[in-house]
Amino acid sequence: MSAASKQLDELIGREYRHGFVTTLATDTVPRGLNEAVIRMISARKHEPQFMLEWRLKAFRHWLTMREPQWANIHHPPIDYQNISYYSAPKSEKDGPRSLSELDPELLRTYEKLGIPLKEQEMLAGVAVDAVFDSVSVATTFKEKLAELGIIFCPFSEAVQKHPELVQRYLGSVVPYTDNFYATLNSAVFSDGSFCYIPPGVRCPMELSTYFRINERNTGQFERTLIIADKGAYVSYLEGCTAPMRDEHQLHAAVVELIALDDAQIKYATVQNWYPGDKEGRGGIYNFVTKRGECRGANSHISWTQVETGSAITWKYPSVVLLGDNSVGEFYSVALTNHHQQADTGTKMTHVGRNTRSTVLSKGISAGYGQNTYRGLIKVLPGAEDARNYTQCDSLLLGGQCGAHTMPYIEVRNPTAKVEHEASTSRIGEEQLFYCTQRGIAPEEAVSMIVSGFCKAVFQNLPMEFAVEAQKLLGVSLEGSTG
Amino acid sequence: MLSIKNLHAGIHGKEILRGIDLGVRSGEVHAIMGPNGSGKSTLAQLLAGRDGYEVTAGSVRYLDQDLLAMPAEARARAGLFLAFQYPVEIPGVSNALFLKAALNSIRKQQGLDELDAMDLLQLMRDKMKLLGMDELLLPRAVNEGFSGGEKKRNEVLQMAVLEPKLAILDETDSGLDIDALKIVADGVNGMRHPQRAIVLVTHYQRLLEFIVPDVVHVLSQGRIVRSGAAELARELEQHGYGWVEEQKAA
Ligand SMILES: Nc1ncnc2c1ncn2[C@@H]1O[C@H](COP(=O)(O)OP(=O)(O)OP(=O)(O)O)[C@@H](O)[C@H]1O
Ligand SMILES: [Mg+2]
């Protein structure tokens, strides 16, 4: 191995920075899954009957399902009976009303992660619904949002206060029968975020949630439901990091977005869960179902994701374009280093007329990382004049990693125009030398080259998130080819 | 400033440089000429710290340091600059950002404050004006979609901004039109300085009419086969490289 590539391997070999575990007393149900556990979860959350029934239907359906086998990911079998399906911080009963009531240990955790909640509250104008393990422990800016009629609260609270909205929309985009992980989530989900923007309202701030997994051996099952009523607009940010640990953790979240006539939802994710160590031990299994439905005419949904964490990512944020003239977008950066695996992409289903979709995917592989783009563009017979443009670019750093592109196209209307472009490149030794010859340190150079590669995606992130995402890439990678 | 002694180097087991001796003092301008494939770019890139060459014998001292022991970025920070024969494209990274990163890493090494964006922009604009470059190249990605001549001028811009102690220009004149050649030559002449040395790799006497070198070397098959004053370039232009070989044989 040449000196440069050796140096680069060392750079790539950086350990995860956000790795630590806090020692909070938590209240965890015993491991295993059966109807009694589901009834207990539902009872603890004081859920109405319809929720319990829905969970049970999901659970019974789940028992008939098998894990999907088609993705390009590999892991030892998951023992679903060895997972604890519910955990809540002890303080749950009292319910903190302000940050000062929070466990100081928890606040310190956020600080270590560089999420100064207090500062955000005061400065950033971002309403933060922080999820610690399964129960939301801090919600801010509620009043301001309430004035506009915006509902932004933990999912469990929405179930109590707005059961009619939950009942109408829950599972209407991702039904409880959808897929193995989504069905499991439907049965056992513990909490998440709920957001409703009333007709004609433009949400004046970015809504944001920080997720974190902290309980040993606890699967995390979040459920997010966002509804933008007619003519409404909302931009939602989801970001997360996780503590170091050596056991695999299953994370199977579901996010449903619904945009009615003329509504727009922008959903951005920065995902930085523990990816496992250099040898591929530990790390989060991130098996997520995210789907949006452009239900109304002229509606617009965009997904932007920066995926740098998790041992395995299985995730296809998709859009169903039902309304005429509706628009779906997917912008993605997925980075795999060490032994990380990502099988990610999107599904754009064109149903309405004159519907348009754009897919821009940037995959970066380093170390032994495996990165698969999997996309489906589906144009149904009624989708006159549908348009899709897809671009998938892969960047390889080093010789042991892999990039795979699997675009599927199904067009059943002759007026459709579907374009696909793909490229694979390597961070050239030449590019790197050009930078170092100008005095730029190799790690900075790689970070710069990768950021450049991802620029078109970052442009779709809100400013402060873009900066964070760029930093994250730098931290997750800082190295390149030999 | 630079002292190369009996340098033998190659790549993939093939010897390309076969005993180079070359001394460059500050304030001097040297020209290196020679046929295609004689090893000019190899020498330039090896000096600049490109990885992958096997040095089998010899030594290189630069400012009293063992140059070959330093990684590329350390050489750059110690004032060694290479204008690439084939400048590299970096998609998505703006020219301005790239220059900022470069200048600030060099300044940091020298114990200077980082230049802020405004000062830097002013500096770049001034230099670009001197080089007759369009400011619109600043926000564009490094060398991406630049014309051949724009790429070459961009190299000279970087040199002008980074103010190296030893600048090696590898065929920076190739691909420039006559007006651009004059502008670039003026730019390089403007950088002649008692504390700075310049090494020009070129095929053309024309450049050396604008930038008159103190010494001209002829590199052939990995060796410097002849060194002389500026007139040597003119003679070469008339007689070709074969003439040097013949003279040597004679
Ligand atoms: N990476 C490499 N692998 C194999 N051979 C190489 C490599 N780099 C250079 N060479 C060979 O070394 C020799 C010298 O190349 P070099 O680029 O230094 O020549 P040059 O004098 O700069 O030529 P030109 O005037 O055409 O630019 C050539 O024969 C070239 O093919
Ligand atoms: Mg050359």
PDB file of N, CA, C and O and ligand atoms in Angstrom, chain B residues 41 85 170-171, ligand 2:
ATOM      1  N   SER B  41       7.795  16.160 -16.436  1.00  0.00           N
ATOM      2  CA  SER B  41       6.662  16.188 -15.498  1.00  0.00           C
ATOM      3  C   SER B  41       6.900  15.266 -14.314  1.00  0.00           C
ATOM      4  O   SER B  41       6.512  15.572 -13.184  1.00  0.00           O
ATOM      5  N   GLN B  85       0.720  20.508 -15.335  1.00  0.00           N
ATOM      6  CA  GLN B  85       0.584  20.437 -16.787  1.00  0.00           C
ATOM      7  C   GLN B  85      -0.879  20.162 -17.145  1.00  0.00           C
ATOM      8  O   GLN B  85      -1.410  20.734 -18.078  1.00  0.00           O
ATOM      9  N   ASP B 170       4.781  23.640 -14.998  1.00  0.00           N
ATOM     10  CA  ASP B 170       4.904  22.561 -15.971  1.00  0.00           C
ATOM     11  C   ASP B 170       4.069  22.883 -17.206  1.00  0.00           C
ATOM     12  O   ASP B 170       2.848  22.729 -17.193  1.00  0.00           O
ATOM     13  N   GLU B 171       4.733  23.328 -18.243  1.00  0.00           N
ATOM     14  CA  GLU B 171       4.083  23.659 -19.517  1.00  0.00           C
ATOM     15  C   GLU B 171       2.872  24.561 -19.342  1.00  0.00           C
ATOM     16  O   GLU B 171       1.826  24.332 -19.933  1.00  0.00           O
TER      17      GLU B 171
HETATM   18 MG    MG C   2       5.088  16.720 -19.120  1.00  0.00          MG
END
